[in-house]
CSV table of C-alpha atoms in Angstrom, one decimal:
chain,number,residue,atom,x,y,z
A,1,UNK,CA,104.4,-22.9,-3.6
A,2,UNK,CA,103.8,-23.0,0.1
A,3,UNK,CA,100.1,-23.7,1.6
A,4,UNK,CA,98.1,-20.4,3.3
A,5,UNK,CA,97.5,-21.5,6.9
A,6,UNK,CA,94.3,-20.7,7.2
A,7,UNK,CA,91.5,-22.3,9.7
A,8,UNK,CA,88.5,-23.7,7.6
A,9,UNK,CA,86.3,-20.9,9.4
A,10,UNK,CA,87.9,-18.2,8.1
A,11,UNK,CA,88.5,-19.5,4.4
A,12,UNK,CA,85.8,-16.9,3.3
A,13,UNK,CA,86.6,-14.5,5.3
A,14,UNK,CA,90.2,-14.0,4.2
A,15,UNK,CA,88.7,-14.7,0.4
A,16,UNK,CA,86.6,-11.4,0.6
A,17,UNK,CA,89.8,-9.9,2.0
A,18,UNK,CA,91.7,-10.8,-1.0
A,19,UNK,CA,89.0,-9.6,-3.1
A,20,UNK,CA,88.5,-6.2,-1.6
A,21,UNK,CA,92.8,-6.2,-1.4
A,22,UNK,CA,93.0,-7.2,-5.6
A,23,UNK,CA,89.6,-4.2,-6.3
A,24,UNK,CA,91.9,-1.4,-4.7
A,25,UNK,CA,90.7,1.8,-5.7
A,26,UNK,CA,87.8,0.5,-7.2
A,27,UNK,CA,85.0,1.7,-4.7
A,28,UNK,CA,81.6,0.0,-5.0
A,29,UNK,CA,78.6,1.1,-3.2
A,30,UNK,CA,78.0,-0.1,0.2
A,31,UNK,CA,74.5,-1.4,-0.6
A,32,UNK,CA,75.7,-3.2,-3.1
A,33,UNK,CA,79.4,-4.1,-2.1
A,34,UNK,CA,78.5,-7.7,-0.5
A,35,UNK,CA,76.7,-8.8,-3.2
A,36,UNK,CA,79.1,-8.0,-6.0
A,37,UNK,CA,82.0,-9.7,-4.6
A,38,UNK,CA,80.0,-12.6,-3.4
A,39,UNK,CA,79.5,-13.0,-7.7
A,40,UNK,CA,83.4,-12.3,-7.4
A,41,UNK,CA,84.1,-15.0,-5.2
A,42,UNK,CA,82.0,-17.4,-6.6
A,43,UNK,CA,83.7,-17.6,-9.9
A,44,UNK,CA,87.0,-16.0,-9.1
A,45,UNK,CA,85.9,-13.5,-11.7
A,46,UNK,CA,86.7,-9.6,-11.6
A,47,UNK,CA,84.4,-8.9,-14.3
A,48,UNK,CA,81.3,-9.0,-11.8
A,49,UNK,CA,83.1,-5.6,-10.5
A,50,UNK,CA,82.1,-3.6,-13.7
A,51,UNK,CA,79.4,-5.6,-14.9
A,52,UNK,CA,76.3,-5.8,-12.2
A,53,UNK,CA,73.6,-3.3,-12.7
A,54,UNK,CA,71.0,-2.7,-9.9
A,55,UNK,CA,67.2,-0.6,-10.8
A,56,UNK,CA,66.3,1.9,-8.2
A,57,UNK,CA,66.6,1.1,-4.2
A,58,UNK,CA,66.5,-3.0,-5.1
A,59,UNK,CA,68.7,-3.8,-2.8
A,60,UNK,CA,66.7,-2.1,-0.2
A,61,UNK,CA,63.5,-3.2,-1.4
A,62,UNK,CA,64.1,-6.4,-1.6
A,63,UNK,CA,65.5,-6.5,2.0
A,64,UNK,CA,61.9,-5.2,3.1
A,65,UNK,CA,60.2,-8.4,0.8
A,66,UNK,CA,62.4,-10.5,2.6
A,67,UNK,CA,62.2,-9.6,6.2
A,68,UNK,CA,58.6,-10.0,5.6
A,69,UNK,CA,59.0,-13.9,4.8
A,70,UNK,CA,56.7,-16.0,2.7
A,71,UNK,CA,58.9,-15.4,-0.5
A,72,UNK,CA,59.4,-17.4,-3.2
A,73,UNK,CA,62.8,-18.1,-5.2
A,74,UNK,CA,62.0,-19.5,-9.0
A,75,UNK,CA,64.9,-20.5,-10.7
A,76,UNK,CA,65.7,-22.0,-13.7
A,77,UNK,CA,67.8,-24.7,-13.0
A,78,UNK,CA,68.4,-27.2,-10.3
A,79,UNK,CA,71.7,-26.6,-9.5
A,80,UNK,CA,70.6,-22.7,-8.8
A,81,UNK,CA,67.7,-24.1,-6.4
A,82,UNK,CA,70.6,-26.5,-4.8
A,83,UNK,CA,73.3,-23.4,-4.4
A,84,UNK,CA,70.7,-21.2,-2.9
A,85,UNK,CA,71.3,-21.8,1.1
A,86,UNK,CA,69.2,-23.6,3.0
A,87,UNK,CA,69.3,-22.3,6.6
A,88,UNK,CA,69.1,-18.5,5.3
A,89,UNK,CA,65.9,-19.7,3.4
A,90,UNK,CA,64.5,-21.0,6.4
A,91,UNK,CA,65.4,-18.6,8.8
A,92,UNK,CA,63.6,-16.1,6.7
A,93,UNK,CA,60.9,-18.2,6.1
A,94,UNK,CA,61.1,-18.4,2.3
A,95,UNK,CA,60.9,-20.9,-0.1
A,96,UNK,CA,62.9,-21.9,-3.2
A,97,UNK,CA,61.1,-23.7,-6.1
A,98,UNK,CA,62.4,-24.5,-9.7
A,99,UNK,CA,59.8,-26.2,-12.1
A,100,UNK,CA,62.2,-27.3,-14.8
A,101,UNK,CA,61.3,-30.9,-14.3
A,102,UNK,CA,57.9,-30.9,-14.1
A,103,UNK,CA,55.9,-32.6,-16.7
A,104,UNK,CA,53.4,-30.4,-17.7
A,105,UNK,CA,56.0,-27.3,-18.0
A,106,UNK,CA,57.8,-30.3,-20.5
A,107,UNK,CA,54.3,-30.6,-22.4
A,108,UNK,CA,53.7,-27.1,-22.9
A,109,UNK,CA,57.4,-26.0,-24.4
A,110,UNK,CA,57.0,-28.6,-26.8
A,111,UNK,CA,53.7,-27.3,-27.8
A,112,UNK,CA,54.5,-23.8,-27.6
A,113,UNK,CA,57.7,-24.8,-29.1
A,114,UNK,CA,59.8,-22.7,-26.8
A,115,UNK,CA,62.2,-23.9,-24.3
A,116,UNK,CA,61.4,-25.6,-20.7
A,117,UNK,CA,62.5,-22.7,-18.8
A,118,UNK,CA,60.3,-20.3,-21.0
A,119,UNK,CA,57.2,-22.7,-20.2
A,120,UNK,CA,58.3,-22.5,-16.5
A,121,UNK,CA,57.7,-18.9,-16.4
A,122,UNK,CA,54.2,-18.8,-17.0
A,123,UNK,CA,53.6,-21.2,-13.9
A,124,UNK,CA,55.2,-18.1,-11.5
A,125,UNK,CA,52.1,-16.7,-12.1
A,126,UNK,CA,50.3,-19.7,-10.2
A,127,UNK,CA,52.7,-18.9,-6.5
A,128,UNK,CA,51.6,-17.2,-3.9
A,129,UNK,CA,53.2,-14.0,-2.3
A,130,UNK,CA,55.9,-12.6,-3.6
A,131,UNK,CA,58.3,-14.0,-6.2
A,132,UNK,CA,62.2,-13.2,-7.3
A,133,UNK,CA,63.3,-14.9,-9.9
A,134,UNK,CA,66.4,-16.1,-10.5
A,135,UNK,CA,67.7,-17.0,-13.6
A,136,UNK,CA,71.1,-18.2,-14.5
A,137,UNK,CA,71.0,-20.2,-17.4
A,138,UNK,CA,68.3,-19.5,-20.3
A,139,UNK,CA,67.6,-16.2,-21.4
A,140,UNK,CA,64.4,-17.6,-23.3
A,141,UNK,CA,63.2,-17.2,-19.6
A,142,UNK,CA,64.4,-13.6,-19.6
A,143,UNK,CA,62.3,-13.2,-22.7
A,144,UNK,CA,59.5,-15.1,-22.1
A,145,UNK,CA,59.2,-13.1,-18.8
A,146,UNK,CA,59.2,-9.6,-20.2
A,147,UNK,CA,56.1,-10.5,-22.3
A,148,UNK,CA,54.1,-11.8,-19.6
A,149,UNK,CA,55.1,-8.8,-17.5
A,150,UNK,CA,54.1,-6.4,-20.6
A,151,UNK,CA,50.4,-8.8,-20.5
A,152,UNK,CA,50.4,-8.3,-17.1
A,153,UNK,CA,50.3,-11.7,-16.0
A,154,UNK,CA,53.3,-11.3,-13.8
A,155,UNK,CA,54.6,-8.5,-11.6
A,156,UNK,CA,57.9,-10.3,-9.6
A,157,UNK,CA,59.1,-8.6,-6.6
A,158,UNK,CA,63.1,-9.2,-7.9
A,159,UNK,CA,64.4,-10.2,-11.5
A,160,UNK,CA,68.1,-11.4,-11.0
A,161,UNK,CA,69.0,-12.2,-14.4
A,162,UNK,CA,72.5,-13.4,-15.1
A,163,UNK,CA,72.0,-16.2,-18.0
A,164,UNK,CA,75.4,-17.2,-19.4
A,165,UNK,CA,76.0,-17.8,-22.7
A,166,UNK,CA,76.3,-17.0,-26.3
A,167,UNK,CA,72.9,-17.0,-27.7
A,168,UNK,CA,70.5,-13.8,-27.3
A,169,UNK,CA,71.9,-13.6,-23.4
A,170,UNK,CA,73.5,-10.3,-23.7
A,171,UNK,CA,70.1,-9.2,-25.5
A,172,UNK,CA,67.9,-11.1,-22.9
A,173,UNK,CA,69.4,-8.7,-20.3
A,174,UNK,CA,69.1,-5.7,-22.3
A,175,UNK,CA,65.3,-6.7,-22.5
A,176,UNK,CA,64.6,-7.7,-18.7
A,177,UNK,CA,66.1,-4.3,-17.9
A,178,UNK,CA,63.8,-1.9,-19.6
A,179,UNK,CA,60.6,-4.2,-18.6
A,180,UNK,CA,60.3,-2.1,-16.1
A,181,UNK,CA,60.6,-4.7,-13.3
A,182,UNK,CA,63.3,-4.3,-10.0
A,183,UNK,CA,66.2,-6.3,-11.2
A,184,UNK,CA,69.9,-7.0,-10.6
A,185,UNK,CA,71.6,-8.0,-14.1
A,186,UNK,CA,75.0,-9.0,-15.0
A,187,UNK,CA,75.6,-7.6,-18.3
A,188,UNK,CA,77.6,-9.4,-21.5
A,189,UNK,CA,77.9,-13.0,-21.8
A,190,UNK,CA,78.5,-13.9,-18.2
A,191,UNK,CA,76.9,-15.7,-15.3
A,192,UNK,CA,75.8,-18.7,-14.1
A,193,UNK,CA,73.4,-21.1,-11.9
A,194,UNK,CA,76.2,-20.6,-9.2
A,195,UNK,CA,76.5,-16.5,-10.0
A,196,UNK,CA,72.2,-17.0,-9.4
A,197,UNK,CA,72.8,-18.7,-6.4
A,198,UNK,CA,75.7,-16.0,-4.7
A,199,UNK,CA,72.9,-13.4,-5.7
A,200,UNK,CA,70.1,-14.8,-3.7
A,201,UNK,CA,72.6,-15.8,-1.1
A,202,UNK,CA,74.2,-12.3,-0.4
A,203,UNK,CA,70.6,-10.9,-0.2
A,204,UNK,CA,69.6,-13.1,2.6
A,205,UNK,CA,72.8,-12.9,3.8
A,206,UNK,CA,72.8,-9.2,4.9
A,207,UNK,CA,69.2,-10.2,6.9
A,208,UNK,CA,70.6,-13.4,8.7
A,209,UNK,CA,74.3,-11.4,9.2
A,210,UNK,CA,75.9,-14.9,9.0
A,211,UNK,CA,78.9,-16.1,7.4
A,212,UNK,CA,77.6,-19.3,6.0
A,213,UNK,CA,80.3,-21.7,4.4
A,214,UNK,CA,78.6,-22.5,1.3
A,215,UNK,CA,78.6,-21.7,-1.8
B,1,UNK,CA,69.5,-5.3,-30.3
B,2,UNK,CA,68.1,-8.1,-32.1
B,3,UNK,CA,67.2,-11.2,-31.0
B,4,UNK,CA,68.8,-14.1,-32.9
B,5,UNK,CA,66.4,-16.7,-34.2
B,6,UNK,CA,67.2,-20.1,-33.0
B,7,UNK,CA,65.3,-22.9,-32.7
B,8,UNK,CA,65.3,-24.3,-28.5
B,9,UNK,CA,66.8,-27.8,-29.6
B,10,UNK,CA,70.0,-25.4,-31.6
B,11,UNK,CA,70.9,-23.5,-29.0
B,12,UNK,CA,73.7,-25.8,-27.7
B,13,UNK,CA,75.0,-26.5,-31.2
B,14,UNK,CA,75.2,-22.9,-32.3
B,15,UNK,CA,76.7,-22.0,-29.1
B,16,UNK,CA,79.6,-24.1,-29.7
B,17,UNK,CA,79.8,-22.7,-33.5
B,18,UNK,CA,80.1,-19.5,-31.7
B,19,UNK,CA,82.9,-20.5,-29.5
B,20,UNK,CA,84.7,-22.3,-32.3
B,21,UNK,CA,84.6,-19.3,-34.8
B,22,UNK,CA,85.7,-17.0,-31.8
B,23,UNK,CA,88.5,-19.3,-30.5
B,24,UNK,CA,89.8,-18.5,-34.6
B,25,UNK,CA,93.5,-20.2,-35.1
B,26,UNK,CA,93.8,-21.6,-31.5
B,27,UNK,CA,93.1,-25.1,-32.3
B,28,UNK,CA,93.0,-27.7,-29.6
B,29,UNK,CA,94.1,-31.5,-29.5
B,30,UNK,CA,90.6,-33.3,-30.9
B,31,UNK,CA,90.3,-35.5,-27.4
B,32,UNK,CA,90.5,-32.8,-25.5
B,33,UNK,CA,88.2,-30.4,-27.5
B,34,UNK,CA,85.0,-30.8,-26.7
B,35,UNK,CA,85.8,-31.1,-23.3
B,36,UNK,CA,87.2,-27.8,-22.7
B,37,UNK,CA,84.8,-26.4,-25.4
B,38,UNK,CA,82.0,-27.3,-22.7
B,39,UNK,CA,84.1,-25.4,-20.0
B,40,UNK,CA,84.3,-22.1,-22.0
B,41,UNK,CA,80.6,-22.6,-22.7
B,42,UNK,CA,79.3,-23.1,-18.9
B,43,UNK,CA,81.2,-20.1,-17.7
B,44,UNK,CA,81.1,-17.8,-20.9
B,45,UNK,CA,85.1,-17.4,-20.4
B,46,UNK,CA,87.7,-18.5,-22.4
B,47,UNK,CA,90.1,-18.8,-20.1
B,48,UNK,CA,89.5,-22.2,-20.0
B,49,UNK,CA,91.2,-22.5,-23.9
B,50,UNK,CA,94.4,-22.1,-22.2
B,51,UNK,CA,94.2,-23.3,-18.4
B,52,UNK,CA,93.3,-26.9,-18.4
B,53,UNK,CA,95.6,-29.8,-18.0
B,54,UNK,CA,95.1,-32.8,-19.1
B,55,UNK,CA,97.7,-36.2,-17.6
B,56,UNK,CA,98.7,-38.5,-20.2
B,57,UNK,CA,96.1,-40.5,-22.1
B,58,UNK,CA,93.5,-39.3,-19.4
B,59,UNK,CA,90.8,-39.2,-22.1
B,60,UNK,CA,91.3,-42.4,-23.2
B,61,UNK,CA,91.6,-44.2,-20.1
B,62,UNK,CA,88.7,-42.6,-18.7
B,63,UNK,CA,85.9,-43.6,-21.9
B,64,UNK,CA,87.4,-46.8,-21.5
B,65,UNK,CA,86.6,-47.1,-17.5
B,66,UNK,CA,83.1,-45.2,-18.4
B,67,UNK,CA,82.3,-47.6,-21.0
B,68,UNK,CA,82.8,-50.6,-18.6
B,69,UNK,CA,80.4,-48.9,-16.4
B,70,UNK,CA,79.9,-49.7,-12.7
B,71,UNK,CA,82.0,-46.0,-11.5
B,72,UNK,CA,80.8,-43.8,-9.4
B,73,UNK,CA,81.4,-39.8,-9.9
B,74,UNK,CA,82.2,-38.0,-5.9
B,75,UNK,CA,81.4,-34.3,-5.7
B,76,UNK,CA,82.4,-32.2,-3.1
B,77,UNK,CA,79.2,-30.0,-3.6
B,78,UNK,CA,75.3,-30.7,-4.3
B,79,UNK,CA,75.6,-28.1,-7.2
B,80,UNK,CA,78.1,-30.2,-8.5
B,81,UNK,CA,76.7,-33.6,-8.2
B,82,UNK,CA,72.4,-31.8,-9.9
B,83,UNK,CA,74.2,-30.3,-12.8
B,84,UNK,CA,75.6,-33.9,-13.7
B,85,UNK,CA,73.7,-35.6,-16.6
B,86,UNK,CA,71.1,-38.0,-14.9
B,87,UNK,CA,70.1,-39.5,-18.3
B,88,UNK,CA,73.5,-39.8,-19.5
B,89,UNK,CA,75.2,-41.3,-16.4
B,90,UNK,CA,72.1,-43.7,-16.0
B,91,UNK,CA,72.8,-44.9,-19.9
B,92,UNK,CA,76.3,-45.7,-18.6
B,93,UNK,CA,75.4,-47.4,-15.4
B,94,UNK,CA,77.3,-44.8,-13.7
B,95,UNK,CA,76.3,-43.2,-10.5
B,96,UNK,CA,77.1,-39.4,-8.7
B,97,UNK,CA,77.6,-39.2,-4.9
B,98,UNK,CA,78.2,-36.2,-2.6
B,99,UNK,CA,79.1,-36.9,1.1
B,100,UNK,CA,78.7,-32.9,2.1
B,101,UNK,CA,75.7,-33.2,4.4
B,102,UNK,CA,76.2,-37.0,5.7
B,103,UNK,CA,76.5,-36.6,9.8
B,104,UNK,CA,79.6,-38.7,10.1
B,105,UNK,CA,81.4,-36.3,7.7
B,106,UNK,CA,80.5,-33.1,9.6
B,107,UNK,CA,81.5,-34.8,12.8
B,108,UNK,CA,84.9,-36.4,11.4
B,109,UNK,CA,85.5,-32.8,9.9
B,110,UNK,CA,85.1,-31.1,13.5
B,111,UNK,CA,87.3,-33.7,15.2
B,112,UNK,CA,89.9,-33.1,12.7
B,113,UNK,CA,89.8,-29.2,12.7
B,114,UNK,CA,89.5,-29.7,8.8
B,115,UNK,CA,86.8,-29.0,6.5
B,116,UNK,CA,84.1,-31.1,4.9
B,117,UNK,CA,84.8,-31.3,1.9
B,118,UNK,CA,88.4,-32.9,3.6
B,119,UNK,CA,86.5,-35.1,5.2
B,120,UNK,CA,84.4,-36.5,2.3
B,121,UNK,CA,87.5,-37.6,1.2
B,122,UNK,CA,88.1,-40.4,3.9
B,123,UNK,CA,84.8,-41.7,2.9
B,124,UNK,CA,85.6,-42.6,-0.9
B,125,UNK,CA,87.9,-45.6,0.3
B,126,UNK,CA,84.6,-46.9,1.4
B,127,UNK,CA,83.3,-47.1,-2.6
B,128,UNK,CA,83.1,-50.2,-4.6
B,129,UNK,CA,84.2,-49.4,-8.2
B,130,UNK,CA,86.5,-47.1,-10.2
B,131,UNK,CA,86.1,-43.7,-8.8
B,132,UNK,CA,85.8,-40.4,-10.4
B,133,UNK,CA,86.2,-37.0,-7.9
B,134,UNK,CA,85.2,-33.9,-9.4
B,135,UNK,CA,86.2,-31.1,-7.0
B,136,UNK,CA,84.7,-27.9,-7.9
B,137,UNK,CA,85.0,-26.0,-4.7
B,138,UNK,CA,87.4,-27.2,-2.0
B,139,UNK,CA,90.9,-26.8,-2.4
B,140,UNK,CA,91.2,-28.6,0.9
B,141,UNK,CA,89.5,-31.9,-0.6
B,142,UNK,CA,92.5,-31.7,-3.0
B,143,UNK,CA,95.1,-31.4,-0.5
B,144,UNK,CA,93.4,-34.1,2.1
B,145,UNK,CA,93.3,-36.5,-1.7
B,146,UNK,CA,96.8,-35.9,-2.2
B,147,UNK,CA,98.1,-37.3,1.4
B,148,UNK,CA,94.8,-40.5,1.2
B,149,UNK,CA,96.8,-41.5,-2.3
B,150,UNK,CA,100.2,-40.8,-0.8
B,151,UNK,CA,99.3,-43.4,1.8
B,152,UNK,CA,98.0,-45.8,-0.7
B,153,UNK,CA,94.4,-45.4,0.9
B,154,UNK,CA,92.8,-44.1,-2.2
B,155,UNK,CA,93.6,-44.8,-6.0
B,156,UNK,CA,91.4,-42.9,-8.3
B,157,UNK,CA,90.2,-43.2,-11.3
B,158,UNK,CA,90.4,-39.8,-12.5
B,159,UNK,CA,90.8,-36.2,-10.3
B,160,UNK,CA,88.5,-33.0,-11.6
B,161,UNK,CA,90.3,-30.6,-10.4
B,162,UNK,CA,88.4,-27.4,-10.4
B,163,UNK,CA,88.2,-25.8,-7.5
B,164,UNK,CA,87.5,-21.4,-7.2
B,165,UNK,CA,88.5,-19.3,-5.4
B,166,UNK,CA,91.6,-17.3,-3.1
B,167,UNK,CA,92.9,-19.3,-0.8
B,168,UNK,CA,95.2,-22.0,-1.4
B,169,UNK,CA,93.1,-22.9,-5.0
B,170,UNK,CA,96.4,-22.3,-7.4
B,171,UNK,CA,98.5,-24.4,-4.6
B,172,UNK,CA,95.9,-27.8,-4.4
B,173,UNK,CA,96.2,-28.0,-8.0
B,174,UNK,CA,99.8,-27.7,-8.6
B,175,UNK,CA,99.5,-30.2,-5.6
B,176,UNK,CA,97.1,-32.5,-7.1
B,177,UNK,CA,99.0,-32.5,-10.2
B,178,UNK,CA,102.2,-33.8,-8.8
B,179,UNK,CA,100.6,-37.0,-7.2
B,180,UNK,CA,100.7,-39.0,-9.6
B,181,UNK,CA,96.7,-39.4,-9.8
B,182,UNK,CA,95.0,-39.1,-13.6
B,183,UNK,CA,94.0,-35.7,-13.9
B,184,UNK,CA,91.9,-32.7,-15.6
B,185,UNK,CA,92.7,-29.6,-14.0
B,186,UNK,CA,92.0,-26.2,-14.9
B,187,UNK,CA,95.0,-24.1,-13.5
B,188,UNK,CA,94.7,-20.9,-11.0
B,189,UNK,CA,91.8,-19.5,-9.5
B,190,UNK,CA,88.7,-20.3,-11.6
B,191,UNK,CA,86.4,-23.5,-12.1
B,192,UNK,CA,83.5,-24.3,-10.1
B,193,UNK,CA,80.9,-26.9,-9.7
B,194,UNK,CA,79.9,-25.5,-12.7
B,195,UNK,CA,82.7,-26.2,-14.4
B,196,UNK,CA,83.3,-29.5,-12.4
B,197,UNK,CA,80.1,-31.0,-14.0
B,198,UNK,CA,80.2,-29.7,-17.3
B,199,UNK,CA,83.9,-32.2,-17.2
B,200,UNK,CA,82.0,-35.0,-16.6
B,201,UNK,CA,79.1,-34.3,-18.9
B,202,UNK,CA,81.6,-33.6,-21.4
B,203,UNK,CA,82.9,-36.6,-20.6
B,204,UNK,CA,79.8,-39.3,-20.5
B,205,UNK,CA,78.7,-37.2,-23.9
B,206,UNK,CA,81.6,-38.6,-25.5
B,207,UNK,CA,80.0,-42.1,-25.0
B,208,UNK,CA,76.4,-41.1,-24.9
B,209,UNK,CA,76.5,-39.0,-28.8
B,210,UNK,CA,74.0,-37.0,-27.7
B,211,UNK,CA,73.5,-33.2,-27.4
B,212,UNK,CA,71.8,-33.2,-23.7
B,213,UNK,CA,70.4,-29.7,-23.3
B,214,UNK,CA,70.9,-28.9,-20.1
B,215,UNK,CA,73.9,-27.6,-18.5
């Protein structure tokens, strides 16, 4: 099995190609197109292609947040925060915060009895401007965040919620998307910190109109 | 859709019940179990039940290396290197490195006309200790690791060989696998740094006993 010759430059490029190349017929729509196969690409998964559900004009909407800077990416792990690309974040001027390590969000799970990334949640409420949270890994946050939204507490500019996993994930979704907040969701058990990541990435991405090699 | 009721500290555990009930009459070799068990779990996708390859006695050899502590884990991502167990590798006396943004890699990478990720590669020579390299993006740190061992420049301790994607992913590990280095590779497209660090988790927990929530 011989090497593809291909220059380091262009090792995304040509990977989109292959994706759109392997969809075929499969037609997405344009708004969404980038984003959907940047989840493809991060996980070499085809599934993204029938699972990704987008609420009303949140593509566009959230283009218009951005654009605007001063935004603020939550997530709920680390390794979503570190994914999330830098320069993009910077050139629009936006931030990217995860609070899963801070001690009082530690303190107030174990009261509450809930998980970390529950606890986080209610600290979004404490950010300035406006907030899209990203969560990849717990869908306690997903839960956790529809009740705060339902008390009013919250209102987040973007929900992407793509948990992985086997427990209450495929519900958590479910939930988040009749909340009545904007949200992209990757139904079923699939997703990821890095699937969180390519999300927030392909977002900025069609602002800054750059082919950054990261993922 | 009903939530299920499970306590935040038995999420992990009755996550892998799930997978084990739904992997039925498969069964996998007991060293290798909960290793791959923690791949199906990080992605949701069990493909990993029949992808990954294991060299012979790599399991063994690399508890034995972990439990002398002193090694140092290489990423060839950030995401990788955050979603590694801090608590666990620090009970181990192990350490986790990632070269990606030093300035001398970056530099030696544009000199070359290679990538980053190649040129991360050069610098691991320059490690005291047994040396674990968890690659859970770059085919090309594969390929570049293949010719440093050829020319007796690196010797490894173990290769995680994960890498995603399209372009030359399937080939670097077919590579990677023929050169004679210890191995755990998951075969074709998928992995990630996702993947990459739920290896070595899987790996330290071995040692460790512990369920570490986080992924």
């Amino acid at each position: 099995m011989n090497l593809e010759n291909v220059l380091p430059m262009d090792i995304e490029k040509r990977s989109f190609e292959i994706i759109t190349e392997e969809l075929g017929e499969l037609k997405l729509d344009p708004d969404k197109e980038s984003i959907i196969k940047r989840c493809i690409h991060t996980a070499a998964d085809f599934d993204y292609a029938r699972t990704m559900r987008f609420s009303d004009n949140v593509v566009e909407d959230t283009l218009a947040i951005m654009k605007n800077g001063g935004f603020t990416i939550v997530t709920d792990t680390k390794m979503a925060q570190t994914g999330i690309n830098k320069a993009a974040l910077a050139k629009l001027n936006g931030n990217a915060v995860c609070f899963m390590s801070d001690p009082d969000v530690a303190a107030r799970a174990k009261e509450a009895g809930s998980t970390r990334a529950a606890a986080c949640m209610e600290k979004v409420a404490t950010l300035q401007g406006p907030v899209i949270i990203a969560i990849g890994n717990a869908p306690t946050a997903l839960v956790r965040l529809d009740e705060l939204v339902k008390e009013g507490k919250i209102k987040p500019a973007l929900v992407i919620g793509v948990p992985v996993g086997f427990v209450n994930v495929v519900q958590s979704k479910e939930i988040i998307m009749a909340s009545g907040v904007p949200y992209i969701v990757a139904v079923g058990r699939k997703g990821g910190s890095n699937v969180a990541a390519a999300i927030c990435n392909a977002l900025m991405y069609k602002l800054t109109s750059e082919q950054m090699n990261r993922k």
